[in-house]
Coordinates of C-alpha atoms in Angstrom, one line a residue:
X1 CA 0.0 0.0 0.0
X2 CA 2.8 2.3 0.9
X3 CA 4.6 1.6 -2.4
X4 CA 1.5 2.3 -4.4
X5 CA 1.0 5.6 -2.7
X6 CA 4.5 6.7 -3.3
X7 CA 4.2 5.9 -7.0
X8 CA 1.0 7.8 -7.3
X9 CA 2.6 10.9 -5.7
X10 CA 5.6 10.7 -8.0
X11 CA 3.4 10.2 -11.0
X12 CA 1.3 13.2 -10.1
X13 CA 4.3 15.3 -9.5
X14 CA 5.8 14.5 -12.8
X15 CA 2.6 15.3 -14.5
X16 CA 2.4 18.6 -12.7
X17 CA 6.0 19.4 -13.7
X18 CA 5.3 18.5 -17.2
X19 CA 2.3 20.6 -17.6
X20 CA 4.0 23.6 -15.9
X21 CA 7.0 23.3 -18.2
X22 CA 4.7 23.2 -21.2
X23 CA 2.9 26.3 -20.0
X24 CA 6.2 28.1 -19.5
X25 CA 7.4 27.2 -23.0
X26 CA 4.1 28.1 -24.6
X27 CA 3.3 31.4 -23.0
X28 CA 6.9 32.7 -22.8
X29 CA 7.4 33.1 -26.6
X30 CA 4.7 35.7 -27.2
X31 CA 6.0 38.4 -24.7
X32 CA 9.5 37.9 -26.0
X33 CA 8.4 38.7 -29.6
X34 CA 6.6 41.9 -28.6
X35 CA 9.6 43.0 -26.6
X36 CA 12.0 42.5 -29.4
X37 CA 9.6 44.4 -31.8
X38 CA 9.4 47.4 -29.4
X39 CA 13.1 47.4 -28.9
X40 CA 13.7 47.3 -32.6
X41 CA 11.3 50.2 -33.1
X42 CA 12.9 52.2 -30.3
X43 CA 16.4 51.7 -31.8
X44 CA 15.1 52.6 -35.2
X45 CA 13.6 55.9 -33.9
X46 CA 16.8 56.7 -32.1
X47 CA 18.8 56.0 -35.2
X48 CA 16.5 58.3 -37.2
X49 CA 16.6 61.1 -34.6
X50 CA 20.4 60.8 -34.5
X51 CA 20.6 60.9 -38.3
X52 CA 18.3 64.0 -38.4
X53 CA 20.4 65.8 -35.7
X54 CA 23.6 64.9 -37.6
X55 CA 22.0 66.3 -40.9
X56 CA 20.8 69.4 -39.1
X57 CA 24.3 70.1 -37.7
X58 CA 25.8 69.5 -41.1
X59 CA 23.3 71.9 -42.7
X60 CA 24.1 74.6 -40.1
X61 CA 27.8 74.1 -40.6
X62 CA 27.4 74.4 -44.4
X63 CA 25.3 77.5 -43.9
X64 CA 27.9 79.1 -41.7
X65 CA 30.6 78.1 -44.1
X66 CA 28.7 79.7 -47.0
X67 CA 28.1 82.9 -44.9
X68 CA 31.8 83.1 -44.1
X69 CA 32.7 82.7 -47.8
X70 CA 30.1 85.4 -48.8
X71 CA 31.4 87.8 -46.1
X72 CA 35.0 87.2 -47.3
X73 CA 34.0 87.9 -50.9
X74 CA 32.1 91.0 -49.8
X75 CA 35.1 92.3 -47.9
X76 CA 37.3 91.7 -50.9
X77 CA 34.8 93.5 -53.2
X78 CA 34.5 96.5 -50.8
X79 CA 38.3 96.7 -50.6
X80 CA 38.6 96.6 -54.3
X81 CA 36.0 99.4 -54.6
X82 CA 37.8 101.6 -52.2
X83 CA 41.1 101.0 -54.0
X84 CA 39.7 101.8 -57.4
X85 CA 37.6 104.8 -56.1
X86 CA 35.4 104.6 -59.2
X87 CA 31.7 104.1 -59.2
X88 CA 30.7 100.7 -60.3
X89 CA 28.1 99.7 -62.8
X90 CA 24.6 100.7 -61.7
X91 CA 22.6 97.7 -60.8
X92 CA 19.1 96.9 -61.9
X93 CA 16.5 99.2 -60.3
X94 CA 14.4 97.6 -57.6
X95 CA 10.7 97.8 -57.4
X96 CA 9.2 101.1 -56.4
X97 CA 8.5 101.3 -52.7
X98 CA 5.3 102.3 -51.0
X99 CA 4.6 106.1 -51.1
X100 CA 5.4 107.7 -47.8
X101 CA 3.3 110.1 -45.8
X102 CA 3.2 113.5 -47.5
X103 CA 5.2 116.2 -45.7
X104 CA 3.9 119.5 -44.4
X105 CA 2.9 122.2 -46.9
X106 CA 5.8 124.5 -47.8
X107 CA 5.7 128.3 -47.8
X108 CA 4.0 130.1 -50.6
X109 CA 6.3 131.0 -53.4
X110 CA 6.8 134.4 -55.0
X111 CA 3.8 135.5 -57.1
X112 CA 4.4 135.3 -60.8
X113 CA 3.9 138.1 -63.2
X114 CA 0.4 139.2 -64.0
X115 CA -1.1 137.4 -67.0
X116 CA -3.0 139.1 -69.9
X117 CA -6.5 140.3 -69.1
X118 CA -9.2 137.7 -69.9
X119 CA -12.2 138.2 -72.1
X120 CA -14.8 140.6 -70.6
X121 CA -17.8 138.7 -69.1
X122 CA -21.4 139.4 -69.8
X123 CA -22.9 142.4 -68.0
X124 CA -24.6 141.6 -64.7
X125 CA -28.1 142.2 -63.7
X126 CA -29.2 145.7 -62.8
X127 CA -28.7 146.4 -59.1
X128 CA -31.3 147.8 -56.8
X129 CA -31.9 151.5 -57.2
X130 CA -30.2 153.6 -54.5
X131 CA -31.9 156.0 -52.2
X132 CA -33.3 159.3 -53.5
X133 CA -30.8 162.1 -53.0
X134 CA -31.6 165.3 -51.1
X135 CA -33.6 168.0 -53.0
X136 CA -31.4 170.6 -54.6
X137 CA -31.3 174.3 -53.7
X138 CA -34.1 176.3 -55.2
X139 CA -32.9 179.0 -57.6
X140 CA -33.4 182.7 -57.1
X141 CA -36.6 184.3 -58.2
X142 CA -36.0 186.7 -61.1
X143 CA -37.0 190.3 -61.1
X144 CA -40.7 191.0 -61.7
X145 CA -41.6 192.6 -65.0
X146 CA -43.3 196.0 -65.4
X147 CA -47.1 195.6 -65.2
X148 CA -48.9 196.8 -68.2
X149 CA -51.9 199.0 -68.3
X150 CA -55.3 197.6 -67.4
X151 CA -57.6 197.5 -70.4
X152 CA -61.3 198.3 -70.3
X153 CA -63.7 195.8 -68.9
X154 CA -65.6 193.9 -71.5
X155 CA -69.3 193.1 -71.5
X156 CA -70.4 190.2 -69.3
X157 CA -70.7 186.9 -71.1
X158 CA -73.3 184.2 -70.7
X159 CA -73.1 182.1 -67.6
X160 CA -72.4 178.4 -68.4
X161 CA -72.3 175.8 -65.7
X162 CA -70.3 172.7 -67.0
X163 CA -71.0 169.1 -65.9
X164 CA -68.0 167.4 -64.4
X165 CA -67.7 163.6 -64.1
X166 CA -64.9 162.0 -62.1
X167 CA -63.9 158.5 -63.3
X168 CA -61.5 156.5 -61.0
X169 CA -59.1 153.8 -62.4
X170 CA -57.5 151.4 -60.0
X171 CA -54.1 149.7 -60.6
X172 CA -52.6 147.2 -58.1
X173 CA -49.1 145.9 -57.9
X174 CA -48.1 142.8 -55.9
X175 CA -44.8 141.6 -54.4
X176 CA -43.7 138.9 -51.9
X177 CA -40.1 139.2 -50.6
X178 CA -38.0 136.0 -50.8
X179 CA -36.0 137.1 -47.7
X180 CA -36.7 139.1 -44.6
X181 CA -36.6 142.9 -45.0
X182 CA -34.9 144.5 -42.0
X183 CA -36.4 148.0 -41.8
X184 CA -34.0 149.2 -39.1
X185 CA -32.3 150.7 -42.1
X186 CA -34.0 152.2 -45.2
X187 CA -34.9 149.6 -47.9
X188 CA -35.7 150.4 -51.5
X189 CA -37.7 147.9 -53.7
X190 CA -37.5 148.5 -57.4
X191 CA -40.8 148.6 -59.3
X192 CA -39.6 145.8 -61.6
X193 CA -40.0 143.3 -58.7
X194 CA -43.8 143.8 -58.7
X195 CA -46.5 142.2 -60.9
X196 CA -49.8 143.6 -62.0
X197 CA -53.3 142.1 -61.6
X198 CA -52.6 139.8 -64.5
X199 CA -49.5 138.4 -62.9
X200 CA -47.2 140.0 -65.5
X201 CA -44.0 141.8 -64.4
X202 CA -44.1 145.6 -64.7
X203 CA -41.3 148.1 -65.5
X204 CA -42.6 151.0 -63.4
X205 CA -45.6 152.3 -61.5
X206 CA -47.1 154.0 -64.5
X207 CA -50.4 154.7 -62.7
X208 CA -48.8 157.3 -60.4
X209 CA -49.3 160.8 -61.6
X210 CA -50.5 164.2 -60.1
X211 CA -54.1 163.1 -60.6
X212 CA -53.8 159.9 -58.5
X213 CA -53.4 158.7 -54.9
X214 CA -52.0 155.4 -53.6
X215 CA -52.5 153.0 -50.7
X216 CA -50.0 150.4 -49.4
X217 CA -51.2 147.1 -47.8
X218 CA -48.8 144.8 -46.0
X219 CA -50.2 141.4 -45.1
X220 CA -53.7 142.9 -45.9
X221 CA -53.3 145.8 -43.4
X222 CA -53.4 149.4 -44.7
X223 CA -50.2 151.3 -43.8
X224 CA -49.9 154.9 -42.7
X225 CA -48.7 157.4 -45.3
X226 CA -45.5 158.3 -43.3
X227 CA -44.3 154.7 -43.2
X228 CA -43.4 154.6 -47.0
X229 CA -42.6 156.7 -50.0
X230 CA -43.4 155.7 -53.6
X231 CA -42.3 157.1 -57.0
X232 CA -42.8 155.7 -60.5
X233 CA -39.6 153.6 -60.3
X234 CA -39.4 152.3 -56.7
X235 CA -41.0 151.8 -53.3
X236 CA -39.0 153.2 -50.4
X237 CA -39.3 152.2 -46.7
X238 CA -37.5 154.7 -44.4
X239 CA -35.7 153.4 -41.3
X240 CA -38.1 152.1 -38.7
X241 CA -38.1 149.5 -35.9
X242 CA -39.8 146.6 -37.7
X243 CA -39.2 143.6 -40.0
X244 CA -41.1 142.4 -43.0
X245 CA -40.7 138.6 -43.1
X246 CA -40.2 136.6 -46.2
X247 CA -43.4 135.7 -48.1
X248 CA -45.4 138.6 -46.6
X249 CA -47.7 140.0 -49.4
X250 CA -47.0 143.7 -50.2
X251 CA -49.8 145.3 -52.3
X252 CA -49.5 148.9 -53.7
X253 CA -52.8 150.3 -54.9
X254 CA -52.8 153.4 -57.2
X255 CA -56.1 155.1 -58.1
X256 CA -56.1 157.5 -61.0
X257 CA -58.9 160.2 -61.2
X258 CA -60.0 161.3 -64.6
X259 CA -62.3 164.4 -64.9
X260 CA -64.7 164.6 -67.8
X261 CA -66.1 168.1 -68.3
X262 CA -69.3 168.4 -70.4
X263 CA -70.4 171.9 -71.4

């Protein structure tokens, strides 16, 4: 019995060792392949980085060498230029640069000589008529002549009472100023600024004569006679403390009286 038990234990132990050895040999190969692959990749990257660093250093060294050679050539060229003291051949002109900020305006130069007179322009519009000047000094009265003799009185004639008819004729003139009229100073309005009842412009106030009278209306209000003066060519406002605003209607009414005598 004891011998059988010992055999069984040994057999089982061998079986356990066998299986354990198999597991080790089977499962150990896979991690070893991955490790070799990662080591190979790491070595390859290090080799590439080292080669890149070597190439970079070589490039920098080549650039420095080229710079040194260019500087040496430039020094030689400058030395040659100084020794010859002659201007070299002009190089190709470079592209035009961006325009700079304009400087401050300079002082005005001396005026040139006066040019020939130009062609005379067209005559301008007639200006507003000026104020009426003061009345002149009246002349001296001449000597009175010698009165003749009184003749004899004639016989009385027939008494005739004539029939007199007065016929009035009304003329109106209209004007609206485009700007305010400041009457703190005298203002003269030419007759040509007015229109008649038909809306046609007039040249003068032809209805004014010794047998007529006139009225002035401003904004429909009759004005006193001392606030204006009128003549056939213009309407005059003397200085007064008022303003006629733009667009205010100014109406001058002139009434002519015609006497018809019937015997």
